[in-house]
PDB file of C-alpha atoms in Angstrom:
ATOM      1  CA  UNK A  15     -24.372  -8.994  13.367  1.00  0.00           C
ATOM      2  CA  UNK A  16     -23.692  -6.412  11.217  1.00  0.00           C
ATOM      3  CA  UNK A  17     -21.215  -7.690   8.798  1.00  0.00           C
ATOM      4  CA  UNK A  18     -18.960  -5.942   6.139  1.00  0.00           C
ATOM      5  CA  UNK A  19     -17.526  -7.012   2.637  1.00  0.00           C
ATOM      6  CA  UNK A  20     -14.244  -5.466   1.226  1.00  0.00           C
ATOM      7  CA  UNK A  21     -12.501  -6.008  -1.467  1.00  0.00           C
ATOM      8  CA  UNK A  22      -8.692  -5.582  -2.574  1.00  0.00           C
ATOM      9  CA  UNK A  23      -5.697  -6.958  -4.028  1.00  0.00           C
ATOM     10  CA  UNK A  24      -2.307  -8.215  -3.153  1.00  0.00           C
ATOM     11  CA  UNK A  25      -0.205  -6.182  -5.467  1.00  0.00           C
ATOM     12  CA  UNK A  26       2.959  -6.980  -7.003  1.00  0.00           C
ATOM     13  CA  UNK A  27       5.685  -5.591  -9.410  1.00  0.00           C
ATOM     14  CA  UNK A  28       8.932  -7.305 -11.262  1.00  0.00           C
ATOM     15  CA  UNK A  29      11.453  -4.525 -11.649  1.00  0.00           C
ATOM     16  CA  UNK A  30      14.417  -6.353 -13.410  1.00  0.00           C
ATOM     17  CA  UNK A  31      12.426 -10.013 -12.767  1.00  0.00           C
ATOM     18  CA  UNK A  32      12.665  -9.644  -8.770  1.00  0.00           C
ATOM     19  CA  UNK A  33       8.948  -9.798  -7.521  1.00  0.00           C
ATOM     20  CA  UNK A  34       8.113  -7.443  -5.307  1.00  0.00           C
ATOM     21  CA  UNK A  35       4.920  -6.512  -3.562  1.00  0.00           C
ATOM     22  CA  UNK A  36       3.081  -3.647  -2.196  1.00  0.00           C
ATOM     23  CA  UNK A  37       2.649  -3.062   1.335  1.00  0.00           C
ATOM     24  CA  UNK A  38       0.718   0.175   2.745  1.00  0.00           C
ATOM     25  CA  UNK A  39       1.114   1.970   6.123  1.00  0.00           C
ATOM     26  CA  UNK A  40      -2.093   3.150   7.763  1.00  0.00           C
ATOM     27  CA  UNK A  41      -2.062   6.046   9.813  1.00  0.00           C
ATOM     28  CA  UNK A  42      -3.108   3.876  12.704  1.00  0.00           C
ATOM     29  CA  UNK A  43       0.477   2.411  12.683  1.00  0.00           C
ATOM     30  CA  UNK A  44      -0.898  -1.035  10.784  1.00  0.00           C
ATOM     31  CA  UNK A  45       0.091  -2.575   7.564  1.00  0.00           C
ATOM     32  CA  UNK A  46      -1.789  -4.318   4.839  1.00  0.00           C
ATOM     33  CA  UNK A  47      -2.295  -4.705   1.074  1.00  0.00           C
ATOM     34  CA  UNK A  48      -4.645  -1.790  -0.387  1.00  0.00           C
ATOM     35  CA  UNK A  49      -8.523  -2.676  -0.332  1.00  0.00           C
ATOM     36  CA  UNK A  50     -11.947  -1.038   0.827  1.00  0.00           C
ATOM     37  CA  UNK A  51     -15.724  -1.746   1.453  1.00  0.00           C
ATOM     38  CA  UNK A  52     -17.924  -2.354  -2.362  1.00  0.00           C
ATOM     39  CA  UNK A  53     -20.165   0.285  -3.717  1.00  0.00           C
ATOM     40  CA  UNK A  54     -24.024  -0.576  -4.493  1.00  0.00           C
ATOM     41  CA  UNK A  55     -23.767  -2.682  -8.167  1.00  0.00           C
ATOM     42  CA  UNK A  56     -20.011  -2.959  -8.135  1.00  0.00           C
ATOM     43  CA  UNK A  57     -18.470  -6.395  -8.649  1.00  0.00           C
ATOM     44  CA  UNK A  58     -15.724  -7.590  -6.387  1.00  0.00           C
ATOM     45  CA  UNK A  59     -13.123  -7.371  -9.079  1.00  0.00           C
ATOM     46  CA  UNK A  60     -14.233  -3.628 -10.139  1.00  0.00           C
ATOM     47  CA  UNK A  61     -14.220  -3.179  -6.202  1.00  0.00           C
ATOM     48  CA  UNK A  62     -10.424  -4.039  -5.866  1.00  0.00           C
ATOM     49  CA  UNK A  63      -9.472  -2.141  -8.841  1.00  0.00           C
ATOM     50  CA  UNK A  64     -11.017   0.808  -7.861  1.00  0.00           C
ATOM     51  CA  UNK A  65      -9.846   0.768  -4.242  1.00  0.00           C
ATOM     52  CA  UNK A  66      -6.301  -0.029  -5.433  1.00  0.00           C
ATOM     53  CA  UNK A  67      -6.203   2.820  -7.818  1.00  0.00           C
ATOM     54  CA  UNK A  68      -7.629   5.360  -5.324  1.00  0.00           C
ATOM     55  CA  UNK A  69      -5.378   4.279  -2.572  1.00  0.00           C
ATOM     56  CA  UNK A  70      -2.136   4.124  -4.643  1.00  0.00           C
ATOM     57  CA  UNK A  71      -3.005   5.398  -8.208  1.00  0.00           C
ATOM     58  CA  UNK A  72      -1.733   2.071  -9.639  1.00  0.00           C
ATOM     59  CA  UNK A  73      -3.826   0.050 -12.581  1.00  0.00           C
ATOM     60  CA  UNK A  74      -3.495  -3.583 -12.159  1.00  0.00           C
ATOM     61  CA  UNK A  75      -3.748  -6.378 -14.555  1.00  0.00           C
ATOM     62  CA  UNK A  76      -4.989  -9.151 -12.447  1.00  0.00           C
ATOM     63  CA  UNK A  77      -3.858 -12.638 -12.513  1.00  0.00           C
ATOM     64  CA  UNK A  78      -6.524 -14.994 -13.695  1.00  0.00           C
ATOM     65  CA  UNK A  79      -7.440 -17.889 -11.434  1.00  0.00           C
ATOM     66  CA  UNK A  80      -6.322 -16.369  -7.975  1.00  0.00           C
ATOM     67  CA  UNK A  81      -9.376 -15.149  -5.516  1.00  0.00           C
ATOM     68  CA  UNK A  82      -8.825 -15.656  -1.950  1.00  0.00           C
ATOM     69  CA  UNK A  83     -11.357 -14.906   0.894  1.00  0.00           C
ATOM     70  CA  UNK A  84     -10.710 -13.861   4.721  1.00  0.00           C
ATOM     71  CA  UNK A  85     -13.320 -13.532   7.231  1.00  0.00           C
ATOM     72  CA  UNK A  86     -12.949 -12.366  10.590  1.00  0.00           C
ATOM     73  CA  UNK A  87     -14.836 -10.420  13.713  1.00  0.00           C
ATOM     74  CA  UNK A  88     -14.190  -7.245  15.132  1.00  0.00           C
ATOM     75  CA  UNK A  89     -15.730  -4.823  17.827  1.00  0.00           C
ATOM     76  CA  UNK A  90     -16.145  -0.656  16.637  1.00  0.00           C
ATOM     77  CA  UNK A  91     -18.262   1.161  19.255  1.00  0.00           C
ATOM     78  CA  UNK A  92     -18.879  -1.518  21.437  1.00  0.00           C
ATOM     79  CA  UNK A  93     -20.479  -3.584  18.454  1.00  0.00           C
ATOM     80  CA  UNK A  94     -19.335  -6.471  17.123  1.00  0.00           C
ATOM     81  CA  UNK A  95     -19.158  -7.144  13.205  1.00  0.00           C
ATOM     82  CA  UNK A  96     -18.377  -9.756  10.606  1.00  0.00           C
ATOM     83  CA  UNK A  97     -15.835  -8.926   8.228  1.00  0.00           C
ATOM     84  CA  UNK A  98     -15.375 -10.626   4.564  1.00  0.00           C
ATOM     85  CA  UNK A  99     -12.436  -9.889   2.365  1.00  0.00           C
ATOM     86  CA  UNK A 100     -12.122 -10.633  -1.019  1.00  0.00           C
ATOM     87  CA  UNK A 101      -8.625 -10.108  -2.425  1.00  0.00           C
ATOM     88  CA  UNK A 102      -7.165 -10.928  -6.339  1.00  0.00           C
ATOM     89  CA  UNK A 103      -3.954 -10.967  -7.427  1.00  0.00           C
ATOM     90  CA  UNK A 104      -2.728  -7.729  -9.390  1.00  0.00           C
ATOM     91  CA  UNK A 105       0.614  -7.156 -11.234  1.00  0.00           C
ATOM     92  CA  UNK A 106       1.077  -3.277 -11.419  1.00  0.00           C
ATOM     93  CA  UNK A 107       2.509  -1.816 -14.369  1.00  0.00           C
ATOM     94  CA  UNK A 108       5.037   0.780 -12.510  1.00  0.00           C
ATOM     95  CA  UNK A 109       5.978   1.219  -8.689  1.00  0.00           C
ATOM     96  CA  UNK A 110       5.254   4.877  -9.062  1.00  0.00           C
ATOM     97  CA  UNK A 111       2.440   4.687  -6.009  1.00  0.00           C
ATOM     98  CA  UNK A 112       0.886   7.871  -5.067  1.00  0.00           C
ATOM     99  CA  UNK A 113       0.057   7.365  -1.499  1.00  0.00           C
ATOM    100  CA  UNK A 114      -4.125   8.269  -0.305  1.00  0.00           C
ATOM    101  CA  UNK A 115      -4.589  10.250   2.573  1.00  0.00           C
ATOM    102  CA  UNK A 116      -5.371   7.159   4.413  1.00  0.00           C
ATOM    103  CA  UNK A 117      -2.196   6.268   4.349  1.00  0.00           C
ATOM    104  CA  UNK A 118       1.028   7.404   5.795  1.00  0.00           C
ATOM    105  CA  UNK A 119       3.731   5.028   3.596  1.00  0.00           C
ATOM    106  CA  UNK A 120       4.402   1.813   1.750  1.00  0.00           C
ATOM    107  CA  UNK A 121       6.763  -0.192   0.868  1.00  0.00           C
ATOM    108  CA  UNK A 122       7.547  -2.743  -2.083  1.00  0.00           C
ATOM    109  CA  UNK A 123       8.966  -5.662  -0.278  1.00  0.00           C
ATOM    110  CA  UNK A 124      10.027  -9.462  -1.345  1.00  0.00           C
ATOM    111  CA  UNK A 125       7.279 -12.002  -0.424  1.00  0.00           C
ATOM    112  CA  UNK A 126       9.357 -13.168   3.085  1.00  0.00           C
ATOM    113  CA  UNK A 127       9.631  -9.308   4.127  1.00  0.00           C
ATOM    114  CA  UNK A 128       6.062  -8.776   2.908  1.00  0.00           C
ATOM    115  CA  UNK A 129       4.855 -11.729   5.348  1.00  0.00           C
ATOM    116  CA  UNK A 130       7.002 -10.302   8.316  1.00  0.00           C
ATOM    117  CA  UNK A 131       5.597  -6.449   8.304  1.00  0.00           C
ATOM    118  CA  UNK A 132       1.810  -7.547   7.545  1.00  0.00           C
ATOM    119  CA  UNK A 133       0.021  -6.880  10.926  1.00  0.00           C
ATOM    120  CA  UNK A 134      -2.718  -9.622  10.882  1.00  0.00           C
ATOM    121  CA  UNK A 135      -1.699 -13.197  10.073  1.00  0.00           C
ATOM    122  CA  UNK A 136      -4.518 -13.997   7.949  1.00  0.00           C
TER     123      UNK A 136
END
């Protein structure tokens, strides 16, 4: 079975001392954190930093000690794939998002609201 690996970040900012999380709206109507496929020779953290910058224009300060992995199966073009996604936690220096062409919107939300809008439970 083919497998894929992506890396990304749970991005937060603290304007006025209130923590808010960045959620991206994809053109296919699902909501998620910024993430993407690893390139040859990249570390997981480097992939996450690159993908966040490409998708949002934000640079992050990664929070030491946070690394989470999810894995799931999906079907594309009649083939079943195993996918592993590594997430880091990163603090953004600003909330000035420059959205990529992959997305049609973004939201800065409280923890509770972010959990309620995410498309996939994991």
